[in-house]
XYZ file of C-alpha atoms in Angstrom:
734
model
C 88.849 79.161 102.090
C 90.739 82.159 101.791
C 89.061 84.969 99.548
C 89.397 88.943 98.333
C 86.884 91.776 98.707
C 85.653 92.804 95.320
C 85.759 96.414 96.017
C 88.786 98.603 95.164
C 90.308 101.352 97.319
C 91.497 103.127 94.191
C 94.655 102.804 92.378
C 96.911 103.278 95.140
C 94.863 101.517 97.392
C 95.019 97.848 98.673
C 92.659 95.659 98.143
C 91.652 93.983 101.610
C 92.141 90.098 102.363
C 89.150 88.183 104.116
C 91.006 86.766 107.062
C 90.290 82.943 107.481
C 90.322 80.827 110.429
C 93.763 80.632 111.593
C 94.833 76.863 111.114
C 96.448 75.158 113.657
C 100.709 75.472 113.381
C 100.861 71.788 112.736
C 98.427 71.830 109.693
C 100.413 74.733 108.591
C 103.474 73.179 109.381
C 103.072 69.979 107.552
C 101.551 71.691 104.477
C 105.080 73.954 104.349
C 107.017 70.839 104.700
C 105.508 68.793 101.909
C 105.670 71.916 99.797
C 109.099 72.238 100.251
C 110.048 68.829 99.373
C 108.382 69.880 96.125
C 108.634 66.432 93.804
C 108.637 64.430 97.088
C 105.977 65.804 98.582
C 103.415 66.307 95.509
C 101.749 63.132 95.837
C 101.212 63.397 99.592
C 99.822 67.417 98.629
C 97.461 65.597 96.166
C 95.964 63.285 98.618
C 95.898 65.825 101.473
C 93.584 68.346 99.366
C 90.987 65.596 99.121
C 90.483 65.467 102.626
C 91.634 68.492 104.008
C 89.140 71.180 105.238
C 88.606 75.075 105.295
C 91.949 76.944 105.374
C 94.103 74.048 105.703
C 92.551 72.609 102.266
C 92.956 75.952 100.370
C 96.698 76.209 101.933
C 97.250 72.534 100.450
C 95.832 73.463 97.075
C 97.686 76.566 96.875
C 101.032 74.398 97.887
C 100.356 72.047 94.544
C 100.226 75.030 92.476
C 103.607 76.047 94.047
C 105.213 72.995 93.606
C 103.976 72.655 89.851
C 104.616 70.370 87.087
C 102.163 68.379 84.874
C 100.529 65.976 87.881
C 99.857 68.965 89.557
C 98.633 70.772 87.334
C 96.178 67.597 86.291
C 95.307 67.409 89.464
C 94.222 71.375 89.914
C 92.499 70.961 86.604
C 90.096 68.496 87.978
C 89.623 70.086 90.972
C 88.859 73.241 89.084
C 86.216 71.750 87.441
C 84.254 69.359 89.822
C 85.381 70.572 93.301
C 83.045 72.814 95.519
C 83.370 76.344 94.523
C 85.665 77.783 97.517
C 88.354 74.638 96.616
C 87.338 75.268 92.888
C 88.645 78.828 93.288
C 91.978 77.981 95.384
C 92.675 75.349 92.555
C 92.120 78.312 89.905
C 94.407 80.320 91.814
C 96.954 77.653 92.026
C 96.793 76.896 88.381
C 97.500 80.239 87.467
C 100.675 79.686 89.750
C 101.727 76.297 88.178
C 101.424 77.619 84.708
C 103.921 80.582 85.193
C 106.075 77.625 84.413
C 104.881 77.784 80.754
C 103.724 74.638 79.919
C 103.449 73.644 76.122
C 100.765 75.018 73.722
C 98.552 71.977 73.853
C 98.531 71.761 77.432
C 97.902 75.427 78.076
C 94.762 75.298 75.719
C 93.587 72.221 78.356
C 94.182 74.382 81.302
C 92.114 77.599 79.639
C 89.470 75.152 78.853
C 89.223 74.327 82.506
C 89.483 78.015 83.585
C 87.158 79.001 81.112
C 84.535 76.439 82.724
C 85.111 77.870 86.163
C 84.351 81.266 85.032
C 80.624 80.213 84.564
C 79.937 78.548 88.191
C 78.342 81.225 90.553
C 80.228 79.753 93.467
C 83.586 80.541 92.145
C 85.218 83.745 92.729
C 85.472 85.343 89.416
C 88.152 87.519 89.977
C 90.660 85.065 91.000
C 89.498 83.010 87.739
C 90.514 86.210 85.279
C 93.641 86.443 87.456
C 94.583 82.704 86.217
C 93.424 82.854 82.790
C 96.064 85.885 82.522
C 98.649 83.821 83.521
C 97.964 80.580 82.393
C 95.386 81.029 79.592
C 95.842 81.138 75.516
C 94.013 83.348 73.108
C 90.648 81.454 73.540
C 90.299 83.176 76.874
C 90.473 86.657 75.217
C 86.556 87.167 74.786
C 85.959 86.180 78.674
C 88.560 88.601 79.755
C 87.145 91.033 77.249
C 83.352 90.629 78.027
C 84.854 90.899 82.403
C 85.967 94.363 81.634
C 82.553 95.730 81.680
C 81.682 94.024 84.965
C 81.953 94.944 88.384
C 85.152 96.833 89.370
C 87.072 94.022 90.957
C 86.657 91.596 87.866
C 87.247 94.449 85.394
C 90.455 95.375 87.191
C 91.677 91.630 87.431
C 90.623 90.727 83.265
C 92.896 94.252 82.369
C 95.792 93.192 84.436
C 95.262 89.609 82.821
C 95.414 91.318 79.497
C 98.363 93.209 80.344
C 99.733 89.706 81.157
C 99.499 88.505 77.761
C 101.807 91.642 76.441
C 104.118 90.766 79.077
C 104.288 86.921 77.361
C 104.344 88.166 74.096
C 100.822 87.263 73.034
C 98.724 90.001 71.146
C 95.674 90.587 71.941
C 92.519 90.438 69.121
C 90.291 93.404 68.185
C 87.539 92.917 70.723
C 89.905 92.565 74.105
C 92.101 95.899 72.516
C 88.835 97.730 72.269
C 87.346 96.634 75.456
C 90.846 97.908 77.075
C 90.247 101.276 75.331
C 86.704 101.395 77.017
C 88.195 100.667 80.495
C 91.035 103.089 80.415
C 88.092 105.774 81.025
C 86.186 103.915 83.724
C 85.084 105.732 86.743
C 86.911 103.225 88.966
C 90.551 104.343 89.522
C 91.784 100.667 89.578
C 90.202 99.528 86.415
C 91.833 102.761 84.742
C 95.298 102.032 86.269
C 95.125 98.406 85.142
C 93.603 99.062 81.411
C 96.082 101.836 80.698
C 99.150 99.438 82.212
C 97.925 97.051 79.763
C 97.857 99.283 76.598
C 101.260 100.270 77.294
C 102.552 96.706 77.402
C 100.531 95.529 74.622
C 102.448 93.205 72.363
C 102.848 94.257 68.668
C 104.194 91.744 66.648
C 107.022 92.941 64.164
C 105.594 93.489 60.632
C 106.235 90.742 58.170
C 108.123 92.994 55.614
C 109.888 96.442 56.159
C 107.747 99.220 56.830
C 106.354 102.132 58.970
C 105.866 101.142 62.570
C 102.359 101.357 63.417
C 103.217 102.117 67.055
C 105.062 105.263 65.795
C 101.811 107.083 63.694
C 102.089 110.522 64.733
C 104.721 110.801 66.605
C 107.213 112.569 64.391
C 107.235 115.719 62.344
C 106.841 115.464 58.945
C 109.446 117.193 56.676
C 108.318 120.324 55.180
C 106.185 119.811 52.320
C 105.398 116.099 52.924
C 102.557 115.088 53.677
C 101.122 115.061 57.561
C 101.885 111.709 59.334
C 98.617 109.578 60.067
C 97.236 109.972 63.498
C 98.227 107.641 66.257
C 96.664 104.361 66.578
C 93.967 104.712 69.601
C 96.064 103.065 71.958
C 98.496 105.581 71.848
C 95.523 108.174 71.990
C 94.113 106.383 75.068
C 97.352 106.739 76.847
C 98.088 110.390 76.179
C 94.793 111.031 77.645
C 95.325 109.279 80.733
C 98.345 111.887 81.167
C 95.492 113.891 82.699
C 94.257 111.589 85.056
C 93.495 112.190 88.760
C 95.423 109.321 89.935
C 99.886 110.019 89.828
C 100.393 106.275 89.355
C 97.832 106.072 86.599
C 99.679 109.431 84.695
C 102.772 107.720 85.687
C 102.220 104.162 83.831
C 100.423 106.220 80.867
C 104.095 107.961 80.384
C 105.679 104.676 80.643
C 103.425 103.127 77.943
C 103.993 106.092 75.867
C 108.072 105.341 76.100
C 107.563 101.588 76.036
C 105.705 102.024 72.767
C 107.438 104.413 71.294
C 105.317 107.039 70.999
C 106.379 110.022 72.886
C 106.141 112.262 70.165
C 102.292 112.483 70.419
C 103.109 114.565 73.849
C 103.475 118.482 73.183
C 105.897 120.438 74.947
C 103.225 122.211 77.418
C 102.107 118.708 78.680
C 105.909 117.555 79.439
C 106.076 120.594 81.208
C 103.001 120.181 83.363
C 103.776 116.506 84.337
C 107.322 117.472 84.706
C 105.733 119.660 87.766
C 103.463 117.239 89.092
C 102.986 116.658 92.599
C 104.039 113.445 92.594
C 107.517 112.853 92.250
C 107.160 109.002 90.586
C 105.366 111.065 87.875
C 108.127 113.454 87.009
C 110.911 110.616 87.228
C 108.531 108.970 84.316
C 108.911 112.223 82.504
C 112.709 112.498 82.822
C 112.842 109.179 81.265
C 110.602 110.027 78.622
C 112.420 113.264 77.769
C 116.064 111.250 77.740
C 114.788 109.184 75.126
C 114.726 111.630 72.578
C 117.776 113.981 72.283
C 115.263 116.720 70.768
C 114.103 116.985 74.295
C 117.298 117.830 75.860
C 116.929 121.492 77.151
C 113.566 120.481 78.742
C 115.251 117.734 80.408
C 118.143 120.265 81.691
C 114.841 122.321 83.025
C 113.007 119.231 84.721
C 116.097 118.570 86.158
C 117.351 121.772 87.659
C 113.644 122.485 88.974
C 113.334 119.178 90.857
C 116.841 119.592 92.382
C 115.399 123.055 93.754
C 112.773 120.560 95.530
C 114.996 117.595 96.198
C 116.633 118.620 99.373
C 113.404 118.725 101.328
C 110.884 116.694 99.711
C 111.144 112.585 99.624
C 111.626 111.154 96.394
C 112.726 114.559 94.088
C 116.241 113.485 94.323
C 115.349 110.227 91.920
C 114.299 112.960 89.350
C 117.654 114.935 89.637
C 119.373 111.593 89.499
C 117.589 110.282 86.697
C 117.824 113.566 84.767
C 121.365 113.708 84.897
C 121.637 110.038 83.702
C 120.034 111.488 80.561
C 121.768 114.624 80.001
C 125.002 114.767 77.370
C 126.611 118.450 76.979
C 127.972 118.417 73.861
C 128.599 121.286 71.377
C 125.562 120.270 68.844
C 123.405 119.944 72.036
C 120.730 122.537 73.675
C 123.308 125.271 76.127
C 120.741 124.761 78.950
C 122.350 120.930 79.138
C 125.755 122.079 79.970
C 124.816 125.096 81.965
C 122.586 122.682 84.065
C 124.918 120.112 84.794
C 127.593 122.715 86.185
C 125.195 124.522 88.120
C 123.513 121.419 89.612
C 127.402 120.428 90.792
C 129.013 123.458 91.718
C 125.422 124.548 93.217
C 125.171 121.247 95.371
C 128.410 121.610 96.801
C 127.547 125.230 97.810
C 124.564 124.623 99.318
C 123.526 121.149 100.046
C 124.527 119.064 103.006
C 127.357 116.783 102.420
C 125.975 113.166 101.962
C 125.185 110.578 99.811
C 122.589 112.648 97.563
C 124.628 115.337 97.016
C 127.448 112.726 96.467
C 125.191 111.282 94.028
C 124.877 114.607 92.409
C 128.679 114.939 91.933
C 129.290 111.761 90.314
C 126.725 111.758 87.824
C 127.302 115.395 86.633
C 130.977 114.342 86.155
C 129.435 111.583 84.091
C 127.694 113.694 81.984
C 130.333 115.760 81.142
C 132.160 112.841 80.310
C 129.554 111.691 77.577
C 129.881 115.170 76.303
C 133.878 115.118 76.186
C 133.716 112.169 73.657
C 137.216 111.813 72.498
C 138.360 113.732 75.067
C 136.984 111.285 78.125
C 139.826 111.131 80.637
C 138.982 107.778 81.227
C 137.207 107.785 84.418
C 139.649 109.439 86.781
C 137.526 112.284 87.780
C 134.549 109.696 88.189
C 136.470 107.269 90.532
C 137.173 110.238 92.775
C 133.781 111.837 92.771
C 131.490 112.467 95.487
C 133.930 113.225 98.251
C 133.542 109.396 98.639
C 129.917 109.321 99.676
C 129.054 106.905 96.839
C 130.419 103.574 97.281
C 133.578 102.984 95.288
C 132.292 99.965 93.331
C 129.178 102.103 92.211
C 131.462 104.923 91.112
C 133.524 102.230 89.256
C 130.103 101.152 87.224
C 129.746 104.621 86.131
C 133.163 104.383 84.519
C 132.325 101.268 83.197
C 128.945 102.797 81.584
C 131.231 105.356 79.537
C 133.194 102.455 78.276
C 130.270 100.832 77.249
C 128.865 103.841 74.802
C 132.209 103.309 72.824
C 132.337 106.755 72.202
C 136.042 107.514 73.791
C 139.318 106.290 71.806
C 139.888 102.403 72.183
C 143.001 103.120 73.731
C 141.347 105.034 76.813
C 138.787 102.757 77.016
C 141.302 99.730 77.109
C 143.247 101.702 79.818
C 139.941 102.230 82.293
C 139.472 98.667 81.793
C 142.564 97.451 82.881
C 142.850 100.021 85.725
C 139.323 98.495 86.867
C 140.604 94.941 86.335
C 143.791 95.821 88.984
C 141.393 96.899 91.832
C 141.370 95.013 95.187
C 137.873 94.942 95.222
C 136.176 92.214 93.531
C 132.960 94.185 92.693
C 135.175 96.732 90.930
C 137.177 94.033 88.720
C 134.025 92.879 87.652
C 132.796 96.008 86.354
C 136.334 96.132 84.663
C 135.287 92.637 82.952
C 132.077 94.055 81.314
C 134.235 97.322 80.449
C 136.964 94.676 79.038
C 133.897 92.676 77.203
C 132.492 95.733 75.574
C 136.366 96.913 74.209
C 137.186 93.328 73.337
C 135.849 94.100 69.508
C 137.727 96.800 69.185
C 141.314 95.765 70.364
C 144.027 94.339 68.234
C 145.343 90.724 68.331
C 148.007 91.133 70.579
C 145.874 93.423 73.157
C 143.150 90.167 73.239
C 145.844 87.848 73.810
C 147.387 90.193 76.693
C 144.009 90.786 78.207
C 142.100 86.949 77.921
C 143.480 85.897 81.013
C 141.575 88.192 83.245
C 138.055 86.190 82.076
C 139.788 83.041 82.976
C 140.887 84.815 86.578
C 137.249 86.234 86.784
C 135.559 82.699 86.094
C 137.714 81.062 89.204
C 136.965 84.192 91.822
C 135.162 83.437 94.713
C 133.440 86.648 95.053
C 129.887 85.594 92.907
C 129.963 88.886 91.307
C 133.019 88.485 89.584
C 132.398 85.176 88.587
C 129.068 86.071 87.477
C 130.013 89.180 85.589
C 132.916 86.935 84.111
C 130.312 84.371 82.701
C 127.922 87.282 81.174
C 131.232 88.506 79.608
C 132.289 85.162 77.866
C 128.829 84.348 76.364
C 129.238 87.123 73.169
C 132.774 85.999 73.062
C 131.740 82.239 72.682
C 128.891 82.986 70.762
C 131.158 84.338 68.411
C 132.307 81.697 65.590
C 135.853 83.534 65.028
C 136.916 83.546 68.254
C 140.453 81.854 67.558
C 141.075 78.614 69.814
C 144.145 80.248 71.869
C 141.335 81.862 73.147
C 137.688 79.384 72.920
C 139.666 76.830 74.853
C 140.661 78.533 77.915
C 137.291 80.185 78.582
C 135.327 76.568 77.885
C 137.738 75.082 80.049
C 137.136 77.770 82.729
C 133.725 77.308 82.335
C 133.584 73.537 82.761
C 136.035 73.912 85.836
C 133.879 76.268 88.020
C 130.673 74.593 87.031
C 132.078 71.260 88.246
C 133.066 73.065 92.083
C 129.836 74.704 92.364
C 127.644 71.133 91.513
C 129.699 69.431 93.394
C 128.965 71.902 96.279
C 125.240 72.202 96.103
C 123.978 70.264 98.799
C 126.649 72.574 101.547
C 127.015 75.992 99.541
C 124.589 76.431 96.951
C 124.931 79.069 94.268
C 121.977 78.134 91.651
C 122.374 81.888 90.185
C 126.148 81.274 89.205
C 125.577 77.606 88.202
C 122.564 78.382 86.223
C 124.317 81.323 84.426
C 127.253 78.879 83.404
C 125.336 76.044 82.471
C 123.471 78.118 79.969
C 127.019 79.550 78.663
C 127.992 76.259 78.199
C 125.066 75.392 75.536
C 127.717 77.457 72.854
C 130.642 75.349 73.801
C 129.800 72.184 72.055
C 130.091 68.805 73.051
C 132.930 69.426 75.546
C 130.310 70.787 77.808
C 127.582 68.267 77.853
C 128.708 65.964 80.445
C 128.560 69.156 82.870
C 125.100 70.058 81.093
C 123.667 66.386 82.347
C 124.976 66.747 85.540
C 123.365 69.932 85.820
C 119.988 68.663 84.712
C 119.920 66.249 87.040
C 120.518 68.995 90.330
C 118.229 69.527 93.067
C 117.589 73.184 92.533
C 114.940 73.725 89.481
C 116.678 76.607 88.253
C 119.988 74.638 87.686
C 118.081 71.607 86.544
C 116.333 73.666 83.995
C 119.471 75.517 82.742
C 120.826 71.906 82.732
C 118.359 70.354 80.444
C 118.122 73.599 77.861
C 121.770 73.239 77.709
C 121.090 69.355 76.456
C 118.641 70.143 74.160
C 120.857 73.015 72.047
C 123.488 70.532 72.076
C 121.342 67.612 70.492
C 119.276 70.120 68.651
C 115.947 69.023 69.645
C 112.773 71.393 71.033
C 113.382 72.265 74.584
C 110.787 70.405 76.838
C 109.011 73.702 78.946
C 109.920 73.811 82.205
C 106.470 72.919 83.765
C 106.279 69.941 81.340
C 109.104 67.953 83.533
C 108.286 66.461 87.070
C 109.569 68.991 89.734
C 112.582 67.900 91.241
C 113.047 66.202 94.688
C 114.296 68.569 97.750
C 114.862 68.904 101.184
C 113.306 71.393 103.161
C 115.242 74.315 104.715
C 117.034 73.648 107.809
C 115.254 76.468 109.228
C 112.841 76.618 112.119
C 109.507 77.042 110.815
C 108.011 77.750 114.164
C 109.615 81.339 114.158
C 107.178 82.544 111.549
C 104.230 80.537 112.732
C 104.038 81.392 116.878
C 102.596 84.196 116.052
C 102.240 87.896 113.879
C 105.609 89.942 114.056
C 106.577 93.235 112.785
C 110.059 93.858 110.982
C 111.322 97.361 112.402
C 114.674 98.137 109.881
C 116.277 101.160 111.095
C 118.248 102.694 108.009
C 120.378 105.546 107.369
C 117.642 107.404 105.918
C 115.166 106.676 108.613
C 112.918 104.181 110.041
C 110.733 101.329 108.008
C 108.019 99.252 109.928
C 107.150 96.279 108.074
C 104.027 93.473 109.210
C 105.261 90.290 107.633
C 102.660 87.576 106.373
C 103.780 84.039 107.771
C 100.535 82.926 106.364
C 101.306 83.470 102.699
C 105.322 82.678 102.413
C 106.228 80.828 106.179
C 109.710 79.655 105.134
C 110.676 83.130 103.836
C 109.282 84.874 107.256
C 111.186 82.091 109.254
C 113.974 82.987 107.587
C 113.705 86.916 107.899
C 113.330 86.466 111.409
C 116.292 83.976 111.889
C 118.607 85.949 109.886
C 117.456 88.955 111.683
C 117.708 87.934 115.248
C 121.576 86.847 114.233
C 122.227 90.604 112.935
C 122.658 89.412 109.397
C 120.695 92.358 108.132
C 122.812 94.881 110.267
C 125.320 97.175 108.294
C 123.884 96.100 105.183
C 123.722 98.439 101.996
C 120.794 98.984 99.713
C 122.711 97.836 96.590
C 119.747 98.921 93.822
C 117.215 101.409 93.595
C 114.912 101.587 90.439
C 113.028 104.938 90.957
C 109.557 104.233 90.555
C 109.890 100.654 90.906
C 112.090 99.192 93.827
C 114.339 99.318 96.533
C 116.788 96.336 96.909
C 118.813 95.201 99.816
C 119.789 92.160 102.017
C 123.274 91.105 100.149
C 126.114 90.723 102.177
C 128.520 91.497 99.546
C 126.438 94.661 98.371
C 126.423 93.072 94.607
C 123.261 91.925 94.157
C 125.321 88.252 93.933
C 125.457 87.325 97.732
C 123.005 85.833 99.764
C 122.704 83.587 103.423
C 124.528 80.650 102.247
C 120.839 78.869 101.689
C 118.199 79.112 99.178
C 114.371 79.016 99.926
C 111.320 77.160 98.004
C 109.760 80.229 96.107
C 106.242 80.994 97.445
C 104.666 83.360 94.840
C 100.534 83.925 95.589
C 97.427 85.017 94.256
C 94.275 87.254 94.894
C 93.620 84.473 97.598
C 96.428 85.694 99.640
C 96.128 89.383 99.389
C 99.050 88.781 96.616
C 99.672 92.433 95.202
C 102.849 94.449 94.506
C 101.545 97.638 95.131
C 103.380 100.718 96.864
C 105.171 99.743 100.018
C 104.792 95.640 99.345
C 107.894 93.782 100.331
C 109.082 91.010 98.233
C 112.032 88.499 98.269
C 114.313 88.777 94.828
C 115.537 85.782 93.337
C 117.108 84.665 89.808
C 114.147 81.687 89.318
C 112.282 79.651 90.994
C 113.695 78.360 94.250
C 116.723 80.618 94.481
C 115.944 83.465 96.963
C 117.544 83.929 100.112
C 118.148 87.174 101.949
C 117.559 89.820 99.280
C 114.725 91.480 99.625
C 112.596 94.874 97.642
C 110.040 97.360 98.602
C 107.996 98.997 96.319
C 107.844 102.354 95.161
C 104.428 101.791 93.181
C 102.471 99.261 91.601
C 104.210 96.824 89.576
C 101.175 93.894 88.546
C 103.711 91.633 86.952
C 105.491 90.924 89.727
C 102.524 89.037 91.011
C 102.494 85.254 91.040
C 106.055 85.524 90.147
C 107.773 86.756 93.511
C 107.557 85.587 96.775
C 105.679 88.473 98.845
C 106.719 88.308 102.584
C 104.712 91.622 104.003
C 103.683 95.436 103.730
C 105.542 98.936 104.636
C 102.966 100.068 107.668
C 105.026 102.683 108.594
C 107.735 104.739 106.452
C 106.731 105.299 103.040
C 108.442 108.753 102.881
C 111.797 106.777 104.107
C 111.656 104.471 101.213
C 111.389 107.186 98.772
C 114.575 108.535 100.088
C 116.911 105.637 100.242
C 119.446 105.753 97.439
C 122.304 103.233 96.660
C 124.529 103.387 99.366
C 121.965 104.092 101.983
C 122.576 101.193 104.551
C 120.292 98.967 107.332
C 121.668 100.207 110.547
C 119.722 97.811 112.876
C 116.995 95.395 112.080
C 114.980 93.763 115.004
C 111.312 91.451 115.056
C 108.630 92.575 117.124
C 105.002 91.074 117.663
C 102.817 92.754 115.884
C 100.734 95.190 118.015
């Protein structure tokens, strides 16, 4: 049995898994191989669960949950109710994984009933069951989750996260669970406070039936002179405001983000924003920058925060993110606080004069120019200055993306936006052409008919590109065009045929050169193409990759006018195990040493939790695959992502891996320093990986976690888009 200690180490801490006896590699290999076969190995896994013992049985039960489908969930429901405590606990965790596929309402009720029975067993780990309720339960489990908030910290934290998942699933809370969360937000335990604050910030509030004031906005705006004062903010908003003074930085940050999400930043006074902007932890300040940027009335304070962060950013890891986030939110203009223009100008000139030439200085220059462009409006230069910004320290596609952002704002005259899109489309770099396709799509509604005729072939050329980023962006740009019933036949016909042709080539190459992300995207758009797309959708529905098969089924359901069968209600597809030597992961604990342009990071890999992904990481690293690759995505106070040989987010190693999500039993928690695998749906992960700046409970149970940073947290804080891996190596764990 795998178990998790009940003790919490605090908001930023990490629960400690109790290490099980290490299984034989033969047993672990057998389970992993059956798991990778998906539907082809499910019956054998179910049979094995009744005969295996100890850690082998726990892994077998987990594998059933990872495969998923109706038969898997039926077997797990039986184990939850009938098996011994250790097996029932493992089955509850696995049921939570299996039901993330979103079974239909009727089956979710049976899952919730099984979990409710398990919750009453003294030999079952209650926190694991509560976690599964958040992933798989329905409204019937809300009273149990509310009651658990008054239990020991481990159970209370798990229950709060589970209630937060209800918001993520667009399921409303009842009065009892909301009241229990409000109480838990003041809990003595830091982990419980964080989880309750996170849940309150993500509560799903159904829109009102009739137009009227938004209840989440109560008390957030100033009343006109002479008008009655607005009602006080609702209790969840007041609770979030109170947590702005929490002793834990991550709770302060998640409270700010929760107020932004609930559109309730108006309940915070200027003095509190100023104090939070000077927080010792940059992650709090970056959330404040986002909050201030969301309200034009705070342009002056945002400028002050950005300048103050700049004074710390040259030496303190992480503060550069506050500077860049502030610049993204500033728009100088005649009707804007004069501090904005002064700050943007000062940052650009002083950075050039005092900062060392490098990536951070380049990003400041580029974003300052972008801010000036937003303020210029009709006088925008079409992106010429943007493309030459940053002394070429910032990657050219990233500079081009800033131009695309300005085109998408539709503030400049249409002729300038059209010319900017055309210039981007003429680039030799497919990543830049992809930006041009996005720019063309956003400009399309404003173009004259003759301009559309001249530029429309760019979409079909993009579809045919061998570069996934260009083809995928073309798909994204084409989708709203096909959804427009007024699109003329001269445009609709070639776009539809281009989608069909590219989908056919991808499906034909599924076994040798899979690209499930692109194939799924195209098939999804074909649902709007009418009967012409049906044969392609039917072929996709029979694909081996679950993501492609799900897209095909959804397309057919749309074309046939029937309700889509939930992915979890279909039998899992039969797959072949990856052509990777699993022994690379099973031979012993390993560390992944990643030398980057910002410093060195050391990661302990978790082969027990994700043997296929760890084996792939080891294999790719030893082949030098990661050396020289850029970090192409950075979302401050969330993730840093790399591992894509194209540097666009659309690339991979040429193969995909079976998803290996986890639960509390695996020590699965996406806290600061956790390493996960990026994907575009189940079983589409490959070489792309990400590392966490901060805790993100909504990733748990969805993305494969492969390890944790044990050295170099400050390096992670310094990484920007354009930083690179210099050298990655594998070494035995100490």
